[in-house]
Amino acid sequence: MIGKAARVASSLSALSSVLLTAAGGSAEGRAATPSIFAPVSTPAFAIRELAMFVLGITGVIFVVVAGLGVYVLVRFRRRRGDDRTEPPQVYGSRQIELAWTVVPLLIVAVLFLVTARYIYGVEGHRSREGALEVTVIGHQWWWEIRYPTLGIVTANELHVPVSDAARPTPTFLTVQSADVAHSFWIPQLAGKMDAIPNKTNRLWIEPLQPGTYVGQCAEYCGIQHAGMLLTAVVHSQDDFARWAAAQQTPARNDGDVQRGRTLFVSLACSSCHTVQGTPGNGVFGPDLTHLMSRSTLGAGVMPNSPENLRRWLDNPTALKPGALMPAMKLSPEELNDLTAYLLTLR
Ligand code: CUA
């Protein structure tokens, strides 16, 4: 468990530094840190509170136990001139046995009751008027993000409005999986929520501060488990409206890149990927209608640049081993045409 947590933590910090470099540093809000101790959203505040409470109690236990241990080691260490006889052996002290049974029992009861209260508090929240509804679907190895009420489909980046006292806008997430179990986790916004095949889970967030926050799939889901970065971009209300309006526009149909567009439609690309306004309506891979509005490729494995895009089209598994997108064996000219077309999908 500890080994897994350490690996998740190190892949998180590596991915967040990739992302920060790609974005040229976070323009708004705090720098991204995948830490539960830097919450910016309502259920995450409660999670930090609970974590501090549990850490406090276990910290006191640690100090008492380790302190007694050190005291005994020093006080009763072997000294020169000891006669090597055993000290008196004590059995059957009812007081001591009662104390070390009842005190831990009380501590566990307190931890249990307080945790249960926090869980009920967080899960008891129901969607209400003004809330944004988002569906998040875990795939091997990327996140599909749908806004059913806005008619938007994107991938790997969750865009939500900030919530303020004047206009509270919490976001309610429906979490599902297309294949195996994943876990949706953006530590600064909320706790983990498993994405489980054939089951629908609910999670909510109410971020109070604009900014970019990173997270990561938190349930081992195959070879690219570590290659499932999540980014949440919390916008001001106006910025969110602008983002949504841009995402709602159909894909550009640029006359200069018709050869690439024809390739996209005639090759197998369009059976896995959707580009609104073309015959491409596949749902196995990410929706590409506004591909270039996203900051990374391959769910966070590299910055979304023209060079990386061309390399990705040439051979995805060279950049992300195990990725389910096949290499299409394109000629250099075809690669150029297809890249040029995709670059227009802003
Ligand atoms: Cu998806 Cu781990």
Short mmCIF file of C-alpha atoms and ligand atoms in Angstrom, two decimals:
data_model
loop_
_atom_site.label_atom_id
_atom_site.label_comp_id
_atom_site.label_asym_id
_atom_site.label_seq_id
_atom_site.Cartn_x
_atom_site.Cartn_y
_atom_site.Cartn_z
CA MET A 1 0.00 0.00 0.00
CA ILE A 2 2.73 2.43 0.99
CA GLY A 3 4.73 1.56 -2.12
CA LYS A 4 1.71 2.19 -4.33
CA ALA A 5 0.95 5.51 -2.64
CA ALA A 6 4.55 6.63 -3.11
CA ARG A 7 4.47 5.70 -6.80
CA VAL A 8 1.19 7.54 -7.32
CA ALA A 9 2.61 10.59 -5.55
CA SER A 10 5.78 10.59 -7.64
CA SER A 11 3.92 10.13 -10.94
CA LEU A 12 1.56 12.93 -9.92
CA SER A 13 4.36 15.37 -9.26
CA ALA A 14 6.10 14.36 -12.52
CA LEU A 15 2.88 14.84 -14.49
CA SER A 16 2.05 18.13 -12.87
CA SER A 17 5.49 19.49 -13.70
CA VAL A 18 5.04 18.36 -17.34
CA LEU A 19 1.71 20.13 -17.39
CA LEU A 20 2.96 23.31 -15.78
CA THR A 21 5.82 23.49 -18.27
CA ALA A 22 3.36 22.93 -21.11
CA ALA A 23 1.06 25.67 -19.90
CA GLY A 24 3.97 28.03 -19.26
CA GLY A 25 3.04 28.08 -15.59
CA SER A 26 -0.46 28.40 -14.28
CA ALA A 27 -1.77 31.82 -15.24
CA GLU A 28 -4.58 32.03 -12.75
CA GLY A 29 -4.91 30.76 -9.21
CA ARG A 30 -2.40 28.84 -7.18
CA ALA A 31 0.22 26.61 -8.73
CA ALA A 32 -1.09 23.10 -9.16
CA THR A 33 -0.20 20.70 -6.40
CA PRO A 34 -2.00 17.39 -6.06
CA SER A 35 -2.12 17.81 -2.27
CA ILE A 36 -5.13 17.18 -0.04
CA PHE A 37 -3.65 19.83 2.28
CA ALA A 38 -4.22 22.65 -0.23
CA PRO A 39 -7.97 22.37 -0.87
CA VAL A 40 -9.86 24.93 -2.98
CA SER A 41 -13.27 23.28 -3.11
CA THR A 42 -15.97 22.51 -0.61
CA PRO A 43 -15.80 18.74 -0.03
CA ALA A 44 -11.99 18.95 -0.09
CA PHE A 45 -12.06 21.37 2.88
CA ALA A 46 -13.95 18.79 4.91
CA ILE A 47 -11.50 16.08 3.84
CA ARG A 48 -8.56 18.17 5.04
CA GLU A 49 -10.32 18.82 8.35
CA LEU A 50 -10.90 15.12 8.87
CA ALA A 51 -7.34 14.25 7.81
CA MET A 52 -5.91 16.77 10.29
CA PHE A 53 -8.12 15.38 13.07
CA VAL A 54 -7.02 11.78 12.37
CA LEU A 55 -3.38 12.88 12.02
CA GLY A 56 -3.65 14.72 15.36
CA ILE A 57 -4.94 11.67 17.24
CA THR A 58 -2.52 9.24 15.59
CA GLY A 59 0.29 11.78 16.12
CA VAL A 60 -0.38 11.81 19.88
CA ILE A 61 -0.44 7.98 19.90
CA PHE A 62 2.85 7.94 18.01
CA VAL A 63 4.53 10.35 20.44
CA VAL A 64 3.28 8.45 23.52
CA VAL A 65 4.25 5.00 22.21
CA ALA A 66 7.59 6.04 20.69
CA GLY A 67 8.37 8.20 23.77
CA LEU A 68 7.71 5.31 26.17
CA GLY A 69 9.78 3.05 23.93
CA VAL A 70 12.75 5.39 23.96
CA TYR A 71 12.39 6.01 27.70
CA VAL A 72 12.41 2.27 28.45
CA LEU A 73 15.37 1.65 26.14
CA VAL A 74 17.42 4.33 27.85
CA ARG A 75 16.27 3.86 31.46
CA PHE A 76 16.61 0.07 31.49
CA ARG A 77 19.56 -0.40 29.15
CA ARG A 78 22.28 -2.86 30.11
CA ARG A 79 24.91 -1.25 32.30
CA ARG A 80 28.38 -2.25 33.35
CA GLY A 81 28.25 -4.47 36.40
CA ASP A 82 24.72 -5.83 35.73
CA ASP A 83 24.43 -9.29 37.21
CA ARG A 84 22.47 -10.61 34.16
CA THR A 85 19.54 -11.90 36.22
CA GLU A 86 15.96 -11.47 34.89
CA PRO A 87 13.95 -8.59 36.44
CA PRO A 88 10.75 -9.50 38.34
CA GLN A 89 8.07 -10.82 35.88
CA VAL A 90 4.59 -9.32 36.39
CA TYR A 91 1.41 -11.13 35.28
CA GLY A 92 -2.26 -10.38 35.49
CA SER A 93 -2.59 -6.66 36.21
CA ARG A 94 -6.30 -6.07 35.69
CA GLN A 95 -5.86 -2.28 35.69
CA ILE A 96 -3.25 -2.27 32.95
CA GLU A 97 -5.18 -4.75 30.80
CA LEU A 98 -8.38 -2.76 31.16
CA ALA A 99 -6.58 0.44 30.29
CA TRP A 100 -5.00 -0.87 27.11
CA THR A 101 -8.27 -2.41 25.98
CA VAL A 102 -10.68 0.39 26.79
CA VAL A 103 -8.57 3.37 25.69
CA PRO A 104 -7.93 2.08 22.11
CA LEU A 105 -11.58 1.04 21.87
CA LEU A 106 -12.65 4.59 22.69
CA ILE A 107 -10.16 6.04 20.22
CA VAL A 108 -11.40 3.76 17.40
CA ALA A 109 -15.02 4.60 18.26
CA VAL A 110 -14.28 8.33 18.07
CA LEU A 111 -12.43 7.97 14.74
CA PHE A 112 -15.28 5.86 13.33
CA LEU A 113 -18.06 8.21 14.41
CA VAL A 114 -16.31 11.36 13.24
CA THR A 115 -15.46 9.78 9.86
CA ALA A 116 -19.04 8.55 9.42
CA ARG A 117 -20.32 12.06 10.14
CA TYR A 118 -18.04 13.57 7.48
CA ILE A 119 -19.00 10.90 4.91
CA TYR A 120 -22.70 11.52 5.48
CA GLY A 121 -22.14 15.25 5.29
CA VAL A 122 -20.35 14.99 1.92
CA GLU A 123 -22.55 12.31 0.35
CA GLY A 124 -25.81 13.77 1.59
CA HIS A 125 -25.43 16.72 -0.78
CA ARG A 126 -28.01 16.58 -3.58
CA SER A 127 -27.87 18.33 -6.93
CA ARG A 128 -29.91 21.50 -7.06
CA GLU A 129 -31.00 24.30 -9.36
CA GLY A 130 -28.02 26.09 -10.93
CA ALA A 131 -25.68 23.12 -10.59
CA LEU A 132 -23.62 22.00 -13.57
CA GLU A 133 -24.00 18.34 -14.55
CA VAL A 134 -20.94 16.55 -15.97
CA THR A 135 -20.45 12.89 -16.85
CA VAL A 136 -16.93 11.52 -16.49
CA ILE A 137 -16.18 8.16 -18.12
CA GLY A 138 -12.90 6.35 -17.44
CA HIS A 139 -11.34 4.60 -20.42
CA GLN A 140 -8.06 2.72 -20.86
CA TRP A 141 -6.26 5.21 -20.70
CA TRP A 142 -8.00 8.56 -20.86
CA TRP A 143 -11.02 10.39 -19.47
CA GLU A 144 -14.12 11.17 -21.49
CA ILE A 145 -15.88 14.27 -20.19
CA ARG A 146 -19.44 15.03 -21.29
CA TYR A 147 -21.69 17.98 -20.51
CA PRO A 148 -25.17 16.61 -21.32
CA THR A 149 -26.96 19.90 -20.68
CA LEU A 150 -24.48 21.91 -22.79
CA GLY A 151 -23.97 19.41 -25.61
CA ILE A 152 -20.18 19.37 -25.12
CA VAL A 153 -17.88 16.35 -25.26
CA THR A 154 -14.19 16.66 -24.47
CA ALA A 155 -11.39 14.63 -22.92
CA ASN A 156 -8.97 14.70 -19.99
CA GLU A 157 -9.72 18.31 -19.02
CA LEU A 158 -12.62 19.11 -16.75
CA HIS A 159 -13.67 22.74 -17.17
CA VAL A 160 -16.01 24.12 -14.51
CA PRO A 161 -17.10 27.54 -13.28
CA VAL A 162 -15.98 28.90 -9.94
CA SER A 163 -18.68 29.07 -7.30
CA ASP A 164 -19.20 32.26 -5.35
CA ALA A 165 -21.69 33.50 -2.80
CA ALA A 166 -23.52 35.63 -5.39
CA ARG A 167 -23.95 32.71 -7.82
CA PRO A 168 -23.32 29.32 -6.22
CA THR A 169 -22.50 26.89 -9.04
CA PRO A 170 -21.51 23.49 -7.73
CA THR A 171 -20.67 20.80 -10.28
CA PHE A 172 -22.16 17.34 -9.93
CA LEU A 173 -20.21 14.54 -11.57
CA THR A 174 -21.61 11.23 -12.73
CA VAL A 175 -18.66 8.83 -12.76
CA GLN A 176 -18.71 5.75 -15.01
CA SER A 177 -16.29 3.40 -16.74
CA ALA A 178 -16.17 2.07 -20.29
CA ASP A 179 -13.92 -0.89 -19.48
CA VAL A 180 -12.18 -1.62 -16.15
CA ALA A 181 -12.22 0.04 -12.73
CA HIS A 182 -10.59 3.48 -12.61
CA SER A 183 -10.69 6.14 -9.92
CA PHE A 184 -11.34 9.83 -10.48
CA TRP A 185 -9.24 11.93 -8.13
CA ILE A 186 -8.38 15.62 -8.09
CA PRO A 187 -7.15 16.00 -4.50
CA GLN A 188 -7.64 19.77 -4.20
CA LEU A 189 -11.30 19.49 -5.24
CA ALA A 190 -12.72 16.31 -3.71
CA GLY A 191 -12.00 12.79 -2.55
CA LYS A 192 -11.54 9.80 -4.83
CA MET A 193 -14.49 8.29 -6.65
CA ASP A 194 -14.22 4.91 -8.33
CA ALA A 195 -15.31 4.56 -11.95
CA ILE A 196 -16.75 1.06 -12.13
CA PRO A 197 -18.13 -0.76 -15.20
CA ASN A 198 -21.94 -1.01 -15.17
CA LYS A 199 -22.24 1.19 -12.11
CA THR A 200 -22.87 4.90 -11.77
CA ASN A 201 -21.24 6.84 -8.94
CA ARG A 202 -21.84 10.46 -8.00
CA LEU A 203 -19.40 13.08 -6.80
CA TRP A 204 -19.69 16.83 -6.38
CA ILE A 205 -17.31 19.75 -6.21
CA GLU A 206 -17.76 23.43 -5.48
CA PRO A 207 -14.45 25.17 -6.21
CA LEU A 208 -14.09 28.63 -4.68
CA GLN A 209 -10.92 29.69 -6.50
CA PRO A 210 -10.15 29.85 -10.24
CA GLY A 211 -7.06 27.94 -11.32
CA THR A 212 -5.75 24.72 -12.80
CA TYR A 213 -5.73 21.67 -10.57
CA VAL A 214 -4.22 18.31 -11.41
CA GLY A 215 -5.27 14.82 -10.53
CA GLN A 216 -4.70 11.31 -11.67
CA CYS A 217 -6.42 7.96 -12.03
CA ALA A 218 -6.10 6.45 -8.57
CA GLU A 219 -7.02 2.81 -9.21
CA TYR A 220 -4.65 0.48 -11.04
CA CYS A 221 -6.20 -0.08 -14.46
CA GLY A 222 -3.48 -1.56 -16.68
CA ILE A 223 -0.16 -0.66 -18.23
CA GLN A 224 -0.92 3.07 -18.67
CA HIS A 225 -2.56 3.59 -15.27
CA ALA A 226 0.04 6.30 -14.64
CA GLY A 227 -0.76 7.84 -18.06
CA MET A 228 -4.26 9.02 -17.11
CA LEU A 229 -3.70 12.59 -16.02
CA LEU A 230 -6.70 14.65 -15.06
CA THR A 231 -6.76 18.41 -15.23
CA ALA A 232 -9.50 20.56 -13.79
CA VAL A 233 -9.64 24.12 -15.02
CA VAL A 234 -11.78 26.29 -12.75
CA HIS A 235 -12.86 29.41 -14.66
CA SER A 236 -14.50 32.61 -13.58
CA GLN A 237 -18.18 32.51 -14.52
CA ASP A 238 -17.61 34.66 -17.64
CA ASP A 239 -14.60 32.65 -18.78
CA PHE A 240 -16.55 29.45 -18.36
CA ALA A 241 -19.36 30.81 -20.53
CA ARG A 242 -16.78 31.72 -23.21
CA TRP A 243 -15.15 28.28 -23.00
CA ALA A 244 -18.52 26.56 -23.33
CA ALA A 245 -19.53 28.72 -26.29
CA ALA A 246 -16.25 27.91 -28.08
CA GLN A 247 -16.70 24.18 -27.44
CA GLN A 248 -20.26 24.33 -28.79
CA THR A 249 -19.22 25.63 -32.18
CA PRO A 250 -18.95 22.95 -34.88
CA ALA A 251 -15.49 21.95 -36.09
CA ARG A 252 -13.72 24.29 -38.50
CA ASN A 253 -13.97 23.22 -42.12
CA ASP A 254 -10.92 24.90 -43.56
CA GLY A 255 -10.49 24.73 -47.37
CA ASP A 256 -6.67 24.58 -47.07
CA VAL A 257 -6.68 21.25 -45.28
CA GLN A 258 -9.18 19.25 -47.34
CA ARG A 259 -6.65 16.49 -48.07
CA GLY A 260 -6.17 15.88 -44.35
CA ARG A 261 -9.91 16.05 -43.72
CA THR A 262 -10.52 13.47 -46.46
CA LEU A 263 -7.88 11.22 -44.89
CA PHE A 264 -9.52 11.55 -41.48
CA VAL A 265 -12.91 10.58 -42.87
CA SER A 266 -11.73 7.79 -45.21
CA LEU A 267 -9.24 6.13 -42.89
CA ALA A 268 -10.33 4.24 -39.79
CA CYS A 269 -9.81 7.43 -37.67
CA SER A 270 -13.46 8.39 -37.98
CA SER A 271 -14.76 5.06 -36.68
CA CYS A 272 -13.15 5.71 -33.29
CA HIS A 273 -13.15 9.51 -33.10
CA THR A 274 -15.88 12.10 -33.45
CA VAL A 275 -15.40 15.43 -35.17
CA GLN A 276 -18.70 17.33 -35.09
CA GLY A 277 -19.74 18.30 -38.58
CA THR A 278 -17.96 15.38 -40.32
CA PRO A 279 -19.09 11.77 -40.84
CA GLY A 280 -16.65 10.88 -38.04
CA ASN A 281 -18.79 9.87 -35.09
CA GLY A 282 -16.82 7.12 -33.31
CA VAL A 283 -16.89 7.06 -29.54
CA PHE A 284 -14.09 4.61 -28.75
CA GLY A 285 -11.43 7.36 -28.68
CA PRO A 286 -11.55 11.00 -27.57
CA ASP A 287 -13.77 13.51 -29.36
CA LEU A 288 -11.47 15.63 -31.55
CA THR A 289 -13.83 18.47 -32.48
CA HIS A 290 -11.74 20.92 -30.44
CA LEU A 291 -8.58 18.84 -30.05
CA MET A 292 -6.23 21.83 -30.15
CA SER A 293 -8.01 23.54 -27.25
CA ARG A 294 -6.50 20.88 -24.97
CA SER A 295 -3.05 21.28 -23.47
CA THR A 296 -1.78 17.71 -23.58
CA LEU A 297 -1.84 14.64 -25.84
CA GLY A 298 -2.36 11.05 -24.73
CA ALA A 299 -4.03 12.10 -21.43
CA GLY A 300 -1.08 14.08 -20.12
CA VAL A 301 1.88 12.11 -21.48
CA MET A 302 3.16 15.07 -23.54
CA PRO A 303 2.35 18.69 -24.42
CA ASN A 304 -0.06 19.13 -27.34
CA SER A 305 2.32 20.63 -29.91
CA PRO A 306 2.33 20.19 -33.72
CA GLU A 307 5.53 18.06 -33.58
CA ASN A 308 4.14 15.81 -30.86
CA LEU A 309 0.84 15.49 -32.70
CA ARG A 310 2.61 14.30 -35.85
CA ARG A 311 4.72 11.83 -33.86
CA TRP A 312 1.58 10.59 -32.12
CA LEU A 313 -0.21 9.98 -35.45
CA ASP A 314 2.86 8.19 -36.77
CA ASN A 315 3.14 5.74 -33.89
CA PRO A 316 1.11 6.26 -30.70
CA THR A 317 2.57 3.32 -28.79
CA ALA A 318 6.11 4.67 -29.22
CA LEU A 319 5.01 7.62 -27.05
CA LYS A 320 2.53 5.80 -24.83
CA PRO A 321 3.25 2.06 -24.71
CA GLY A 322 0.03 0.06 -24.63
CA ALA A 323 -2.13 2.90 -26.00
CA LEU A 324 -5.06 1.38 -27.88
CA MET A 325 -4.80 3.71 -30.88
CA PRO A 326 -3.13 1.80 -33.74
CA ALA A 327 -0.35 3.17 -35.93
CA MET A 328 -2.04 3.80 -39.30
CA LYS A 329 1.14 3.30 -41.36
CA LEU A 330 0.82 6.68 -43.04
CA SER A 331 3.31 8.06 -45.54
CA PRO A 332 5.18 11.26 -44.56
CA GLU A 333 2.90 13.32 -46.87
CA GLU A 334 -0.23 11.77 -45.38
CA LEU A 335 1.12 12.48 -41.89
CA ASN A 336 1.67 16.11 -42.85
CA ASP A 337 -1.83 16.44 -44.32
CA LEU A 338 -3.55 14.77 -41.38
CA THR A 339 -1.55 16.81 -38.85
CA ALA A 340 -2.38 20.03 -40.72
CA TYR A 341 -6.08 19.15 -40.61
CA LEU A 342 -6.10 18.28 -36.90
CA LEU A 343 -4.25 21.53 -36.11
CA THR A 344 -7.26 23.46 -37.40
CA LEU A 345 -9.55 21.84 -34.81
CA ARG A 346 -9.31 24.59 -32.26
CU1 CUA B 1 -7.38 4.40 -14.99
CU2 CUA B 1 -5.75 3.75 -13.35
#
